[in-house]
PDB file of C-alpha atoms in Angstrom:
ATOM      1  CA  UNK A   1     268.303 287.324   3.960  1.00 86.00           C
ATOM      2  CA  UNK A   2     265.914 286.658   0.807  1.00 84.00           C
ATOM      3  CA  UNK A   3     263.520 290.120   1.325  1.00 94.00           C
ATOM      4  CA  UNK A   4     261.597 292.457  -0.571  1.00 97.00           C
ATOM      5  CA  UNK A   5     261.969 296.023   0.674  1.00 97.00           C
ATOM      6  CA  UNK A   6     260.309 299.358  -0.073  1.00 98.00           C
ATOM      7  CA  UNK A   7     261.139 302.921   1.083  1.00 98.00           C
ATOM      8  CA  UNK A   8     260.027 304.870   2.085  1.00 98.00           C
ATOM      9  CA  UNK A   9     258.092 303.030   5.101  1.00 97.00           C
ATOM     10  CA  UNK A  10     255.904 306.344   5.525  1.00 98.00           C
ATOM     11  CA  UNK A  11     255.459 309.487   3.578  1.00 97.00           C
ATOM     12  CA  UNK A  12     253.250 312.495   4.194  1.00 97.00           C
ATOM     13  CA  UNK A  13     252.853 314.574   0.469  1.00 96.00           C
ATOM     14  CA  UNK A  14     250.715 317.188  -0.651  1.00 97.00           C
ATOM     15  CA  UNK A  15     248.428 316.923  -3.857  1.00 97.00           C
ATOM     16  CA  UNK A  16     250.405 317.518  -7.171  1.00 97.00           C
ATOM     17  CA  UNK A  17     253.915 316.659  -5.761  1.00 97.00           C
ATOM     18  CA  UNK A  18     255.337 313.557  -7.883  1.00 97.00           C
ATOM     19  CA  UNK A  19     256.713 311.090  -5.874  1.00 97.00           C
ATOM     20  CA  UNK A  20     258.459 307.336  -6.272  1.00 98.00           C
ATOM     21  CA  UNK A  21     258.090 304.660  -3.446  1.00 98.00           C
ATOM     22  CA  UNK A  22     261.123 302.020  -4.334  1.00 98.00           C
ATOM     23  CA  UNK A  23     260.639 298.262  -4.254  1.00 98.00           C
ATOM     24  CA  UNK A  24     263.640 295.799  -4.463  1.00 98.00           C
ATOM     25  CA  UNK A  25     263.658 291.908  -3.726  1.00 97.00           C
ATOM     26  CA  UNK A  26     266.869 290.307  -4.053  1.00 96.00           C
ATOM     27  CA  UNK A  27     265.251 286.819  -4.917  1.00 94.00           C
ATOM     28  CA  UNK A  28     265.996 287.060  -8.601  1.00 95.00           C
ATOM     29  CA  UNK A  29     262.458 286.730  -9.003  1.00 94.00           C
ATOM     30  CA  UNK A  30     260.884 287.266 -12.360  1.00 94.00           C
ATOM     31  CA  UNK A  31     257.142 288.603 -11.161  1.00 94.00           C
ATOM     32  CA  UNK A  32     256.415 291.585  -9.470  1.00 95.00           C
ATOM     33  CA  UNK A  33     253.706 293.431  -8.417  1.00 96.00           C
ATOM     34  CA  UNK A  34     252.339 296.354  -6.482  1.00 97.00           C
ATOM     35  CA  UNK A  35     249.102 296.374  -4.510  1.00 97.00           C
ATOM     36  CA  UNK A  36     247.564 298.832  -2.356  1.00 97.00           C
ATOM     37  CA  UNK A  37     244.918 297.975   0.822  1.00 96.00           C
ATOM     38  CA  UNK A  38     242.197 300.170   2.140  1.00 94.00           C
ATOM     39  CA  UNK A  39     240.015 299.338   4.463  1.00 88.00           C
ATOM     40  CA  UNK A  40     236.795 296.903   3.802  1.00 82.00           C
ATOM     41  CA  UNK A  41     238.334 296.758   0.153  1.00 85.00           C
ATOM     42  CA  UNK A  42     241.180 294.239   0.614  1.00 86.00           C
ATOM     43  CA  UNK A  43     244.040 294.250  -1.458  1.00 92.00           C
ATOM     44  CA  UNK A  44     243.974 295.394  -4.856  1.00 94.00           C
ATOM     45  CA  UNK A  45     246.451 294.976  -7.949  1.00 94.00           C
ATOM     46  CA  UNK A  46     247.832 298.722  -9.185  1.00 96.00           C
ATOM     47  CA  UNK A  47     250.460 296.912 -12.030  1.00 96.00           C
ATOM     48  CA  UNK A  48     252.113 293.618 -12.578  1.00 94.00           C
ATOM     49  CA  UNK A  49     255.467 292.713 -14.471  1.00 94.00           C
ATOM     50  CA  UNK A  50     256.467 289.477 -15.567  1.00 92.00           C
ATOM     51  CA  UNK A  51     259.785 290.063 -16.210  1.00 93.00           C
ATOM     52  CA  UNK A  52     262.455 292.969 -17.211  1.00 95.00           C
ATOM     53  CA  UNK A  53     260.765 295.529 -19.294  1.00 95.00           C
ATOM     54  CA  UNK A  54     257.163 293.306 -19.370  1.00 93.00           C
ATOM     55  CA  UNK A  55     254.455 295.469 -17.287  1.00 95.00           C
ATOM     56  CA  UNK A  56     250.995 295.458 -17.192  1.00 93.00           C
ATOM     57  CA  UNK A  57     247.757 297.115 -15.770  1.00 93.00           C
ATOM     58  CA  UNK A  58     245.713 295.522 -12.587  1.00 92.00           C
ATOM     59  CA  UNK A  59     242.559 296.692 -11.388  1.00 91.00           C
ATOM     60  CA  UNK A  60     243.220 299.933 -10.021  1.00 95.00           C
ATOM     61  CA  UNK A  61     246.268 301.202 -12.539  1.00 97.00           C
ATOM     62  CA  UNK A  62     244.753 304.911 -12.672  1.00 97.00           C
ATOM     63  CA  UNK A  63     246.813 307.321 -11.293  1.00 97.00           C
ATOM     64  CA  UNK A  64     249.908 305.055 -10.946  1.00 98.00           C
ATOM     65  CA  UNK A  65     253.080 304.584 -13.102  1.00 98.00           C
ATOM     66  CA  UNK A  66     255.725 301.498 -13.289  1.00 98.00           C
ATOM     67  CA  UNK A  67     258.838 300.351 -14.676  1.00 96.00           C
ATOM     68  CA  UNK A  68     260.930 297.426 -14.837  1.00 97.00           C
ATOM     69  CA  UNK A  69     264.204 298.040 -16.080  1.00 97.00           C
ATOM     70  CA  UNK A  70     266.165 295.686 -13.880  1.00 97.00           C
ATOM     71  CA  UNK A  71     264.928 292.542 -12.896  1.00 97.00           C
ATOM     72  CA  UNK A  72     265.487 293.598  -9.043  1.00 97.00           C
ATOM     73  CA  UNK A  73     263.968 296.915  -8.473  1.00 98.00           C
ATOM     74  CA  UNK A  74     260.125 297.867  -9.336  1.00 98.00           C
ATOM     75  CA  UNK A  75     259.096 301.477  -8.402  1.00 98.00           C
ATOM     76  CA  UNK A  76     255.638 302.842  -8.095  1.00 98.00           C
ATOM     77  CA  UNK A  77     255.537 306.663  -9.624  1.00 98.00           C
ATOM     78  CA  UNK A  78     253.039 308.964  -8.473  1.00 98.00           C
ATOM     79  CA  UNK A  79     253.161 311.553 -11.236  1.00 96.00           C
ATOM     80  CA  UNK A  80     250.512 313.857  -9.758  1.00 97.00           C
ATOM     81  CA  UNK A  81     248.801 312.349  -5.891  1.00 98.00           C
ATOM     82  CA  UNK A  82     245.285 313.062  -4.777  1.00 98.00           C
ATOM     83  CA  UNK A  83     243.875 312.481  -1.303  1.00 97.00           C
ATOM     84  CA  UNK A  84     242.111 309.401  -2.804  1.00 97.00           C
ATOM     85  CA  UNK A  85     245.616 307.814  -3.402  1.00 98.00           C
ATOM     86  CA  UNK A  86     245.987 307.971   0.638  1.00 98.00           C
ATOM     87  CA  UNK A  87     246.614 304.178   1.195  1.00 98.00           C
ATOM     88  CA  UNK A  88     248.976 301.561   2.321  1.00 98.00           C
ATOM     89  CA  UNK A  89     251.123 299.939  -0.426  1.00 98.00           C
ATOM     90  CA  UNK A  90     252.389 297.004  -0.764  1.00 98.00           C
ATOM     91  CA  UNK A  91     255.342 295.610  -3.521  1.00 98.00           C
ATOM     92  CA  UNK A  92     255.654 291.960  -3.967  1.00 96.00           C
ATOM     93  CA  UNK A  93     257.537 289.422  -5.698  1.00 95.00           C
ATOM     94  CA  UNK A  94     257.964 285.449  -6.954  1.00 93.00           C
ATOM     95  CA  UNK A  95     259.438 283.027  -8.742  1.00 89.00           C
ATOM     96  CA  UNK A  96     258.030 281.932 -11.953  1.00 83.00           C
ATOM     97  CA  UNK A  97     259.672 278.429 -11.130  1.00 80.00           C
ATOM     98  CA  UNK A  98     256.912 277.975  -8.652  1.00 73.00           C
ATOM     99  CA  UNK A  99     254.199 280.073 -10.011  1.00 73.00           C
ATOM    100  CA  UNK A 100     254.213 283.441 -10.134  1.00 78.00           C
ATOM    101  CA  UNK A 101     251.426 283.217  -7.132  1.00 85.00           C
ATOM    102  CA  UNK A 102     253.101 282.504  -4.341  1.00 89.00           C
ATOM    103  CA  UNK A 103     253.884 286.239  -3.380  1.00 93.00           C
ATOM    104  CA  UNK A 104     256.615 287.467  -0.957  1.00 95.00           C
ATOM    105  CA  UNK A 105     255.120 290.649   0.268  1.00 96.00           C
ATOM    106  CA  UNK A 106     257.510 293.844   1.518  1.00 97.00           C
ATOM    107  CA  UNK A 107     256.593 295.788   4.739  1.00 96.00           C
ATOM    108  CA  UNK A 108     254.241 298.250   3.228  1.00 97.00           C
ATOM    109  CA  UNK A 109     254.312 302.094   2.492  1.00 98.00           C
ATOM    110  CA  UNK A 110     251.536 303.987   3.865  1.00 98.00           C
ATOM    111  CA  UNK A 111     251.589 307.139   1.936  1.00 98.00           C
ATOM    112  CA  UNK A 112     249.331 309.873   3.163  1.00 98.00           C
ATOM    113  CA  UNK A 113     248.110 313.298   0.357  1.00 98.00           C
ATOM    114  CA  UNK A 114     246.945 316.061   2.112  1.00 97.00           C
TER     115      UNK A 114
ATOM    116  CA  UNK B   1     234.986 288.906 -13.925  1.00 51.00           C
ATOM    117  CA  UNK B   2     236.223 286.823 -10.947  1.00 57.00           C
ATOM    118  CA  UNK B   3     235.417 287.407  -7.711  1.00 75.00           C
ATOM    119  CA  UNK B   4     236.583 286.242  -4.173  1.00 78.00           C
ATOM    120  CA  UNK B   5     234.406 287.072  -1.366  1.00 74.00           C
ATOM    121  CA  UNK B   6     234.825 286.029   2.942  1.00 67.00           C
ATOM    122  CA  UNK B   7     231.615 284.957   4.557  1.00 69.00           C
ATOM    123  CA  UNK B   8     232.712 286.837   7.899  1.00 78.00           C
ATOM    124  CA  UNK B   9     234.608 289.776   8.151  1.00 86.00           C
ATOM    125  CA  UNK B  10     235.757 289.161  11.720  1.00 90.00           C
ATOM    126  CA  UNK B  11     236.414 285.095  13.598  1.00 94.00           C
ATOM    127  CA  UNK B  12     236.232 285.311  17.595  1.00 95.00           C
ATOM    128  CA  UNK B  13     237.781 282.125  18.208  1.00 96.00           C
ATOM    129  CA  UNK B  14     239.649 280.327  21.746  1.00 97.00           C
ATOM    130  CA  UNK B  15     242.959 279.305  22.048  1.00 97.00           C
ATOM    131  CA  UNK B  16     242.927 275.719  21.061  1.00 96.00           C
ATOM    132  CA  UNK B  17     239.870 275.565  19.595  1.00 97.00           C
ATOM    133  CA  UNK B  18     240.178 275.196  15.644  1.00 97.00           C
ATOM    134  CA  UNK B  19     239.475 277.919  13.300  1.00 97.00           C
ATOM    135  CA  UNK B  20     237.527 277.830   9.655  1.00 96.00           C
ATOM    136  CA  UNK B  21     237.279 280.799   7.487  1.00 96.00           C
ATOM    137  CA  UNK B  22     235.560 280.728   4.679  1.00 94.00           C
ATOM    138  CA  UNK B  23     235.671 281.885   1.349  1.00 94.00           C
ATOM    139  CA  UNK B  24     233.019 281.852  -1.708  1.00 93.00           C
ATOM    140  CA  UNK B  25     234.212 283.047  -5.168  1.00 91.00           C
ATOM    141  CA  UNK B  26     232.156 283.646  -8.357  1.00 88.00           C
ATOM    142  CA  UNK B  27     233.812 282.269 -11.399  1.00 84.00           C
ATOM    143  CA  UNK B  28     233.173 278.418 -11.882  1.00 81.00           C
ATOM    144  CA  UNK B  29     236.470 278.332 -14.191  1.00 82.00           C
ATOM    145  CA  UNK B  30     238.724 279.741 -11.460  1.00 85.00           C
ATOM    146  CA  UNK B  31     241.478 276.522 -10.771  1.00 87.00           C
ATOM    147  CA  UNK B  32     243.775 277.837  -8.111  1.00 91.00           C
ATOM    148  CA  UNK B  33     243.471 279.517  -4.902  1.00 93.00           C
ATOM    149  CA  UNK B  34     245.536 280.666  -2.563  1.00 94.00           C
ATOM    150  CA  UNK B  35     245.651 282.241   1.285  1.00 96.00           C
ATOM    151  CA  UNK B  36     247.801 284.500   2.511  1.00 96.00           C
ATOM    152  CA  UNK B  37     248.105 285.627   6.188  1.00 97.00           C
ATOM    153  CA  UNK B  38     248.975 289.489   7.432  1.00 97.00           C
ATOM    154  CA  UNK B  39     249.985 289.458  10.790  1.00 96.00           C
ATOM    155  CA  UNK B  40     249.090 293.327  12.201  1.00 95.00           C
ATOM    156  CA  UNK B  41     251.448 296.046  10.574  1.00 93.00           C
ATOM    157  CA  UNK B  42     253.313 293.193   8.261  1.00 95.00           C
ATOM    158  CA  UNK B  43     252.543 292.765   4.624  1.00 96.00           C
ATOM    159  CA  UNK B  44     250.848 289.051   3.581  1.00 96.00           C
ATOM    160  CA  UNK B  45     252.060 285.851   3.691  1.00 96.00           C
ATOM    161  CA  UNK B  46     251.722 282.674   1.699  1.00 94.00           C
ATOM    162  CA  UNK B  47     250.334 280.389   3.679  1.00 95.00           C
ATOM    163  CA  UNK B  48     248.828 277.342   1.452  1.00 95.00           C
ATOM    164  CA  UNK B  49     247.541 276.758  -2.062  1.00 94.00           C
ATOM    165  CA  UNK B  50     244.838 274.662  -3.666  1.00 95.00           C
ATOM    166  CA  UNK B  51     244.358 273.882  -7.591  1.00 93.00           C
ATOM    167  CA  UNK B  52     240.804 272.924  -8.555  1.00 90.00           C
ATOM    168  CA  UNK B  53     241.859 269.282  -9.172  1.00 93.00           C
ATOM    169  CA  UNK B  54     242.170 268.556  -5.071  1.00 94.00           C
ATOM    170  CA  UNK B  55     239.271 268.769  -3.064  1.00 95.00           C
ATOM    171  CA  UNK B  56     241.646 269.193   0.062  1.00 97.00           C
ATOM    172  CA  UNK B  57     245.474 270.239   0.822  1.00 97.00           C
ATOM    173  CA  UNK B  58     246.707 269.897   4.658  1.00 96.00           C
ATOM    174  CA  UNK B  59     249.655 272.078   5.338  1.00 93.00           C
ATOM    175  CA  UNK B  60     251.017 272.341   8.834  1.00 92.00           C
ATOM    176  CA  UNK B  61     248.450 272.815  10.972  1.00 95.00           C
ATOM    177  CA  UNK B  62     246.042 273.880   8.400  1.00 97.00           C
ATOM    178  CA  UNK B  63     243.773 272.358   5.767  1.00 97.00           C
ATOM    179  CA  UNK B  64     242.256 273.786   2.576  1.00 97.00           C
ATOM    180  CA  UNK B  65     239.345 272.680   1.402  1.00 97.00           C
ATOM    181  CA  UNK B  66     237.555 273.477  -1.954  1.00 96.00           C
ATOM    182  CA  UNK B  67     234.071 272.370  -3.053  1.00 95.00           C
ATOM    183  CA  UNK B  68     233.761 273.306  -6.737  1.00 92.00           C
ATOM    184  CA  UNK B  69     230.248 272.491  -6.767  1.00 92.00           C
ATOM    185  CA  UNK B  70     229.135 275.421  -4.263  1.00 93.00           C
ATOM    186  CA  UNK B  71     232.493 277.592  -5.442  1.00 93.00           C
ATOM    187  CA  UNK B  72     233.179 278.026  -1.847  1.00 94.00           C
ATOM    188  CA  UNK B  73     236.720 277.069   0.012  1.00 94.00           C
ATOM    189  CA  UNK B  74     237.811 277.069   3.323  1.00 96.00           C
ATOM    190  CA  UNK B  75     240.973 277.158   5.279  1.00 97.00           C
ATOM    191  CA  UNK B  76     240.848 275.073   8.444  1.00 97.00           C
ATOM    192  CA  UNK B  77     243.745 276.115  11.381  1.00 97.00           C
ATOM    193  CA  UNK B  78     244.100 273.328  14.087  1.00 97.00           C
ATOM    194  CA  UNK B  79     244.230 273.857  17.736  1.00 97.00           C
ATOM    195  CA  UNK B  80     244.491 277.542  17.396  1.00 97.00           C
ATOM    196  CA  UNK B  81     247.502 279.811  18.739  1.00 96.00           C
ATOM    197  CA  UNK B  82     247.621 283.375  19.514  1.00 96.00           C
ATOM    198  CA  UNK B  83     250.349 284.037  17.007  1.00 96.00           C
ATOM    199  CA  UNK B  84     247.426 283.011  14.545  1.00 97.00           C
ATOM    200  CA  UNK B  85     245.654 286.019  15.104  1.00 97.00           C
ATOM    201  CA  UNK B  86     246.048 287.940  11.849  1.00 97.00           C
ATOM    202  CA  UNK B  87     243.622 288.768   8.623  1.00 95.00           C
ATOM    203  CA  UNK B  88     243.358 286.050   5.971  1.00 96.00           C
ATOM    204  CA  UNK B  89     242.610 286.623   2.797  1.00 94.00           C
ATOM    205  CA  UNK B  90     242.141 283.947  -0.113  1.00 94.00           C
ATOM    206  CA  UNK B  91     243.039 285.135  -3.693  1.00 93.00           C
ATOM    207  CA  UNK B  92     242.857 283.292  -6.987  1.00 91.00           C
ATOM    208  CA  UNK B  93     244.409 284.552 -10.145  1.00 88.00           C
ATOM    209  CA  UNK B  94     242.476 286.479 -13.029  1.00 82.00           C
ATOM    210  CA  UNK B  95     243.273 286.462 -16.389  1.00 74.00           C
ATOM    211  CA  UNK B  96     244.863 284.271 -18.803  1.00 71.00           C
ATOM    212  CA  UNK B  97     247.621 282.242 -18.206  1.00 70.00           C
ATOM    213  CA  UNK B  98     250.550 283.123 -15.389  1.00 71.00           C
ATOM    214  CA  UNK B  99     250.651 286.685 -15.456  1.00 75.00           C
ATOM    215  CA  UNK B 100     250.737 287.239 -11.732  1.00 77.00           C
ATOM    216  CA  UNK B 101     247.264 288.976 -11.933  1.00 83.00           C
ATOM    217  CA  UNK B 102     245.460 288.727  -8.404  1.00 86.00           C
ATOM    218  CA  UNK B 103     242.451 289.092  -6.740  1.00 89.00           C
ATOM    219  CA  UNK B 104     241.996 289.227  -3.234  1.00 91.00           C
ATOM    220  CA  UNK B 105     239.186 288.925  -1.224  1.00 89.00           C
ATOM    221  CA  UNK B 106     238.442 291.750   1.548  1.00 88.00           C
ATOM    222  CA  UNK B 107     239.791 289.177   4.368  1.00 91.00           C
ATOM    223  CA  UNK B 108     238.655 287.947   7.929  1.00 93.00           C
ATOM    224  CA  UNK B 109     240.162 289.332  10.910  1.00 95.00           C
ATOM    225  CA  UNK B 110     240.932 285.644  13.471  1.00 97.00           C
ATOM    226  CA  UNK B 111     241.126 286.846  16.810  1.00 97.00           C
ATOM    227  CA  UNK B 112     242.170 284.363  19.274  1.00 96.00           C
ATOM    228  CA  UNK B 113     240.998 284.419  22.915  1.00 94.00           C
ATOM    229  CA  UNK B 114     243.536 282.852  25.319  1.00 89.00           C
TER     230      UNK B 114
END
């Protein structure tokens, strides 16, 4: 089944305590991003990658890190979480064939920092 | 920058009755849009996309319209079912060229009365 997955689903972390929430599609799709949604603010863009090894900042990258060393798997580093990083996260992925715009969107990660 | 904005943060429609949602964005050089559906505790879904040389796309069921003059779209669903209830969001990409660079706009909640 063609799916983009994340884990954990739901994580509870204190301030300071680096953490990695996974993302892998098995699409062989070429774009990937990561988004997170709060509430009244809609989705918004942490990092995009184009391709293997291609990243790139999107409106709210502060805080965040990324890498793309296989074309598969995407993971979201939290080097050091604050309470304002309390969200729900969301990895997504398509095909440049079609445009890199037609997202498939995993279930979502709501990550909690007390 | 661009900007994507819904007119109504919440839609109170019946169950076959048809739906609009509306959509305004800022930047007059913006040439593709998008909507995505989230069904409650799901990420978003593709639903339909528009470039700025069509003034209206009909998918199954729903319609897309864009009026370039007013920079406002809409996304029409016909005869309404409950398993439309869900947040819409349109989105148009930011940037230059296909980077997979996103905004959303903060989305309007459809609830459908049966």
């Amino acid at each position: 089944e063609a799916q983009v997955t994340q884990n954990p689903r739901y994580l509870i972390t204190v301030t300071g305590k680096k953490l990695t929430v996974t993302c892998s599609q098995n699409m062989n799709h070429e774009y990937m991003s990561w988004y997170r949604q709060d509430p009244g603010l809609g989705l918004r863009q942490i990092y995009y990658s184009m391709n293997v090894e291609v990243t790139d900042k999107g409106d709210v990258p502060e805080g965040y890190k990324v890498s793309r060393k296989e074309k598969r798997n995407f993971p979201l580093i939290l080097e050091s979480p604050s309470p304002n990083q309390t969200s729900l996260y969301f990895c997504a992925s398509s095909w440049a064939g079609t445009g890199p715009y037609e997202q498939y969107f995993g279930p979502g990660t709501r990550l909690t920092v007390t | 920058g661009e900007n994507v904005g819904l007119h109504l943060p919440t839609l109170s429609v019946q169950e076959g009755d048809n739906s609009i949602i509306n959509c305004a964005y800022s930047n007059s050089a913006s040439d593709y849009f998008i909507w995505y559906k989230q069904e409650s505790g799901k990420g978003p879904q593709f639903i339909i996309d528009i470039r700025s040389n069509m003034d209206k796309r009909q998918g199954q069921r729903v319609t897309v319209l864009l009026n370039k003059t007013v920079k406002h779209l809409s996304l029409q669903i016909a005869a309404t079912q409950p398993g439309d209830s869900a947040v819409y969001f349109c989105a148009t990409p930011t940037g230059q060229g296909n980077t997979g660079k996103l905004i959303f706009g903060q989305g309007t909640t459809l609830q459908v009365k049966p």
